[in-house]
mmCIF file of C-alpha atoms in Angstrom:
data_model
loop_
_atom_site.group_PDB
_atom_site.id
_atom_site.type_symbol
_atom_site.label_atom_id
_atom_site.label_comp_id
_atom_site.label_asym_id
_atom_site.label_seq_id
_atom_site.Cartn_x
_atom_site.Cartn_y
_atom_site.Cartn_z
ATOM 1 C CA UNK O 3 43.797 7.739 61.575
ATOM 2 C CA UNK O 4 42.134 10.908 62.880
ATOM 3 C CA UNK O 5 44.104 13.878 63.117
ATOM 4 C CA UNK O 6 43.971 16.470 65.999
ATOM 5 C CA UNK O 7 42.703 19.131 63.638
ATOM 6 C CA UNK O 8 39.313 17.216 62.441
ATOM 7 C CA UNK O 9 35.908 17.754 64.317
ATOM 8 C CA UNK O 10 32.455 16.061 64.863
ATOM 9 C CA UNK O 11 29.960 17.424 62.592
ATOM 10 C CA UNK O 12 26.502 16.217 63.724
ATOM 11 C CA UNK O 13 23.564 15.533 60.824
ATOM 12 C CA UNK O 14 20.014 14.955 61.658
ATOM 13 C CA UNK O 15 18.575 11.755 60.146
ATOM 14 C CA UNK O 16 14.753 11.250 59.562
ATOM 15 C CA UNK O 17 13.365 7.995 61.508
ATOM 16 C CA UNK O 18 10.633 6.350 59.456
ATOM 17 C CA UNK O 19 8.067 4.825 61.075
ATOM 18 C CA UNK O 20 9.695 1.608 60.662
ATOM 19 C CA UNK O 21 11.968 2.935 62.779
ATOM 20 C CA UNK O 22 14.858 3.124 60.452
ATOM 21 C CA UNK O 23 17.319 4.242 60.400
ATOM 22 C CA UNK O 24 18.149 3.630 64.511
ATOM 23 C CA UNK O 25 19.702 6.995 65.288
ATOM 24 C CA UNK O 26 18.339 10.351 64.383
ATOM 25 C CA UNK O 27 21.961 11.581 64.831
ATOM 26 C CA UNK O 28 24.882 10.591 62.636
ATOM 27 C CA UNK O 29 28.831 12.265 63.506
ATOM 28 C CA UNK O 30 30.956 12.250 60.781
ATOM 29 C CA UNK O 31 34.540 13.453 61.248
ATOM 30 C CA UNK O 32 35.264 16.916 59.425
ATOM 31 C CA UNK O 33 38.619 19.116 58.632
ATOM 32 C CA UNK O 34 38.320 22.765 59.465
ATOM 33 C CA UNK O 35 39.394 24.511 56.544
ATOM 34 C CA UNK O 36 39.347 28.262 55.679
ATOM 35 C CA UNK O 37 35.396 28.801 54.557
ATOM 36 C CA UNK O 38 33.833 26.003 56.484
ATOM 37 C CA UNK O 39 34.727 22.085 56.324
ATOM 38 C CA UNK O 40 35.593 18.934 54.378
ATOM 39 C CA UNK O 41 33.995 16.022 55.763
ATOM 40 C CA UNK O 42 36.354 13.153 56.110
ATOM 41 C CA UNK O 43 33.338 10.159 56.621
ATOM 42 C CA UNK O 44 31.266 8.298 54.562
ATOM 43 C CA UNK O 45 27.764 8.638 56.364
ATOM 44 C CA UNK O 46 25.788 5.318 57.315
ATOM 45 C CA UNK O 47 22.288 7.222 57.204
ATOM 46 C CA UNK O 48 22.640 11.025 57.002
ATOM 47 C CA UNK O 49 22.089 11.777 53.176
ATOM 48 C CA UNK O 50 22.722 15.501 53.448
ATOM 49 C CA UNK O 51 26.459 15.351 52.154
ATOM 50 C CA UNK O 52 29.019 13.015 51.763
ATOM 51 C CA UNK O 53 32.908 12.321 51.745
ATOM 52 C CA UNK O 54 35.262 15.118 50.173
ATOM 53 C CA UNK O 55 31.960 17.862 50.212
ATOM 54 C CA UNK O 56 32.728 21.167 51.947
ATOM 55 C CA UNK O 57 30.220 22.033 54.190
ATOM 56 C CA UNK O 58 28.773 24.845 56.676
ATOM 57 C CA UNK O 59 28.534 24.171 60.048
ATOM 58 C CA UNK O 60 26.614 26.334 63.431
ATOM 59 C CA UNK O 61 27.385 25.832 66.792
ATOM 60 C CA UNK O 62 24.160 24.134 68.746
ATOM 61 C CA UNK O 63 23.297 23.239 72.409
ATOM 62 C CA UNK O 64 26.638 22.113 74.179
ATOM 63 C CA UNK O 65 29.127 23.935 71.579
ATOM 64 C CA UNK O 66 28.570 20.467 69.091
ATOM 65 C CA UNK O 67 28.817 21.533 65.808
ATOM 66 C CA UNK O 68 25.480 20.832 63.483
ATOM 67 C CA UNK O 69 25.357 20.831 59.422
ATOM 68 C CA UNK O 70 24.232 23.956 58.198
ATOM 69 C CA UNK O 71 24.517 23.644 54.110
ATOM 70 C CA UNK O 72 26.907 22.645 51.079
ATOM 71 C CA UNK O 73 29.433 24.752 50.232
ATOM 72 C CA UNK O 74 30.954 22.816 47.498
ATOM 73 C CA UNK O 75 29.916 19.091 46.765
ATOM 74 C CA UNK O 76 33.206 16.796 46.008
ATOM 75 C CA UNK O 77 31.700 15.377 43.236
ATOM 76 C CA UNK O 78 31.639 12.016 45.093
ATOM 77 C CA UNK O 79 28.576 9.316 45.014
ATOM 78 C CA UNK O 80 27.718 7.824 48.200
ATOM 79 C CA UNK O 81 26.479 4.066 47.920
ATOM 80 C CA UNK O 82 25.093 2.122 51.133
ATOM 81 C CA UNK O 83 25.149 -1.558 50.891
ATOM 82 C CA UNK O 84 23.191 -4.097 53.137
ATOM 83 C CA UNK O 85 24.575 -7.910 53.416
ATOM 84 C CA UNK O 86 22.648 -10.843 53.359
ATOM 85 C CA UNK O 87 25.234 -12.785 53.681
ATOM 86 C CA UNK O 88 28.112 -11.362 55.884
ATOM 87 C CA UNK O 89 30.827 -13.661 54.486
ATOM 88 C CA UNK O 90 30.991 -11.814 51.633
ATOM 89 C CA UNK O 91 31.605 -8.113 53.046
ATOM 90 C CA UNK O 92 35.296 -9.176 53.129
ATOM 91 C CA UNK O 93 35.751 -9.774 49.735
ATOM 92 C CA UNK O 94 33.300 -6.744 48.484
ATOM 93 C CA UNK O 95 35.177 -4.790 50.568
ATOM 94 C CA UNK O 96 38.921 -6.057 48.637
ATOM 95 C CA UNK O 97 36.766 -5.291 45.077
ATOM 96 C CA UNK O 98 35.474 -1.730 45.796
ATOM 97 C CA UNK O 99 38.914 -1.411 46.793
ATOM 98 C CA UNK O 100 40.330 -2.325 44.241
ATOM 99 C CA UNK O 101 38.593 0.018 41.635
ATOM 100 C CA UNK O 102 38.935 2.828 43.780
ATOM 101 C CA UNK O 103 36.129 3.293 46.299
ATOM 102 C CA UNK O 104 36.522 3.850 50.053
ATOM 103 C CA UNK O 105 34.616 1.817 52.597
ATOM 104 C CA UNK O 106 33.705 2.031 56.182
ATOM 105 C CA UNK O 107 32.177 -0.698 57.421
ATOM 106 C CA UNK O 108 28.857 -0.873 60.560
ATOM 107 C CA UNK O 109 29.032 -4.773 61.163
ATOM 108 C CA UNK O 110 26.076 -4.280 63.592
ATOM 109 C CA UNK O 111 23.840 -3.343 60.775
ATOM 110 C CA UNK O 112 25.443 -5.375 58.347
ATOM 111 C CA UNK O 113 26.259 -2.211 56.794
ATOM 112 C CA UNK O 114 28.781 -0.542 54.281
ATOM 113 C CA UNK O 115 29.237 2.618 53.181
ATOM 114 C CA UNK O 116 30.847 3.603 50.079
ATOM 115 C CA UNK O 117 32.399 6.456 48.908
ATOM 116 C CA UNK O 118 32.946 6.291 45.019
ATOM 117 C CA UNK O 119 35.079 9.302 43.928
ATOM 118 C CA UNK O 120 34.606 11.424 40.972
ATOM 119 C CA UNK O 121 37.052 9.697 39.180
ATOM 120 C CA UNK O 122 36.055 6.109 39.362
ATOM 121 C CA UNK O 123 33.307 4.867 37.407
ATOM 122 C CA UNK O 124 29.922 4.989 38.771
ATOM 123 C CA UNK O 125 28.567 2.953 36.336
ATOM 124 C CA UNK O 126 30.529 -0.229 36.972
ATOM 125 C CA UNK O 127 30.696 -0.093 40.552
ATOM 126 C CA UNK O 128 26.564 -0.121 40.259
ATOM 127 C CA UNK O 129 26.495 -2.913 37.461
ATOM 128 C CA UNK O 130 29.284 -4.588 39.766
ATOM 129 C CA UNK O 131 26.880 -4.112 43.038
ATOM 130 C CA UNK O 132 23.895 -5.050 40.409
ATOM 131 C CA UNK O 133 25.354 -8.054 39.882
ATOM 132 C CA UNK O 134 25.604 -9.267 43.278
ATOM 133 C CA UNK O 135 22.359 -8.342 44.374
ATOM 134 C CA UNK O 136 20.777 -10.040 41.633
ATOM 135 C CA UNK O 137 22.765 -13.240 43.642
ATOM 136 C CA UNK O 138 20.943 -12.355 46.531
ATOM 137 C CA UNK O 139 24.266 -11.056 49.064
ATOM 138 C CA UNK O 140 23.362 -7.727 49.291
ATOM 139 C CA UNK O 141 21.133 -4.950 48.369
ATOM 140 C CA UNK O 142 22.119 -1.550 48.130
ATOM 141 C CA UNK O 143 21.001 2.184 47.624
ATOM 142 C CA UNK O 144 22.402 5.166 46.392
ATOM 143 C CA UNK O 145 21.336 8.292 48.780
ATOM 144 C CA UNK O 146 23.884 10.536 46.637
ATOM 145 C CA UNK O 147 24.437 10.464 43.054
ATOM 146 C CA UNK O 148 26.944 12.771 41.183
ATOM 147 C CA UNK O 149 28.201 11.387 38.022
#
């Protein structure tokens, strides 16, 4: 649950020509803290920053607040999965759980976002994800890296 305290921070996503990602805008949920913010999201297409970074932020057109820069990254990867099977986001969802990950979930897109933090291993959540893709439920990427 959100608390009063957190904000929008708005991130510009680039549109390919394809036309993806849909929305040249993503809002992820930030808390103000002394020197800037700590986003409290994992992003669906911005690839900027991700869960647990603290970030800059500049007031733009309307007072909405717009990414600015990194102050500090978290140390977390950010993984973005696509199902080709929707049955199985449920139980992906119980296993990234499980080993430590955070997920938010865009059922529209069949889409998940992960947040894997510093202390859980990369490595086997990607052999893990790997695994299923080579099963054909999913494919993923892996916009942010830190481990």
């Amino acid at each position: 649950m959100k608390t009063s305290k957190e904000v929008k921070i708005n991130f510009r996503v680039q549109v390919g020509s394809d036309g993806y990602p849909p929305v040249a805008v993503e809002s992820l949920w930030a808390q103000p803290v002394e020197d800037g913010y700590i986003i409290d999201s994992i992003p669906f297409f911005a690839s900027d920053a991700t869960s647990g970074d603290r970030i800059r932020a500049q007031l733009g057109d309307a007072d909405a607040l717009w990414f600015a820069g990194i102050v500090e990254r978290s140390g977390n990867s950010l993984i973005r999965i696509v199902f080709f099977d929707l049955s199985y986001e449920d139980a992906l969802a119980v296993k990234l759980k499980e080993m430590g990950c955070g997920t938010e979930r865009m059922p529209q897109f069949k889409l998940m976002a992960v947040d894997v933090p510093r202390e859980v291993s990369l490595a086997e959540v990607q052999l893990y994800l790997r695994g299923k893709a080579s099963e054909g439920l999913l494919d993923y990427e892996e916009p942010i890296l830190r481990q």
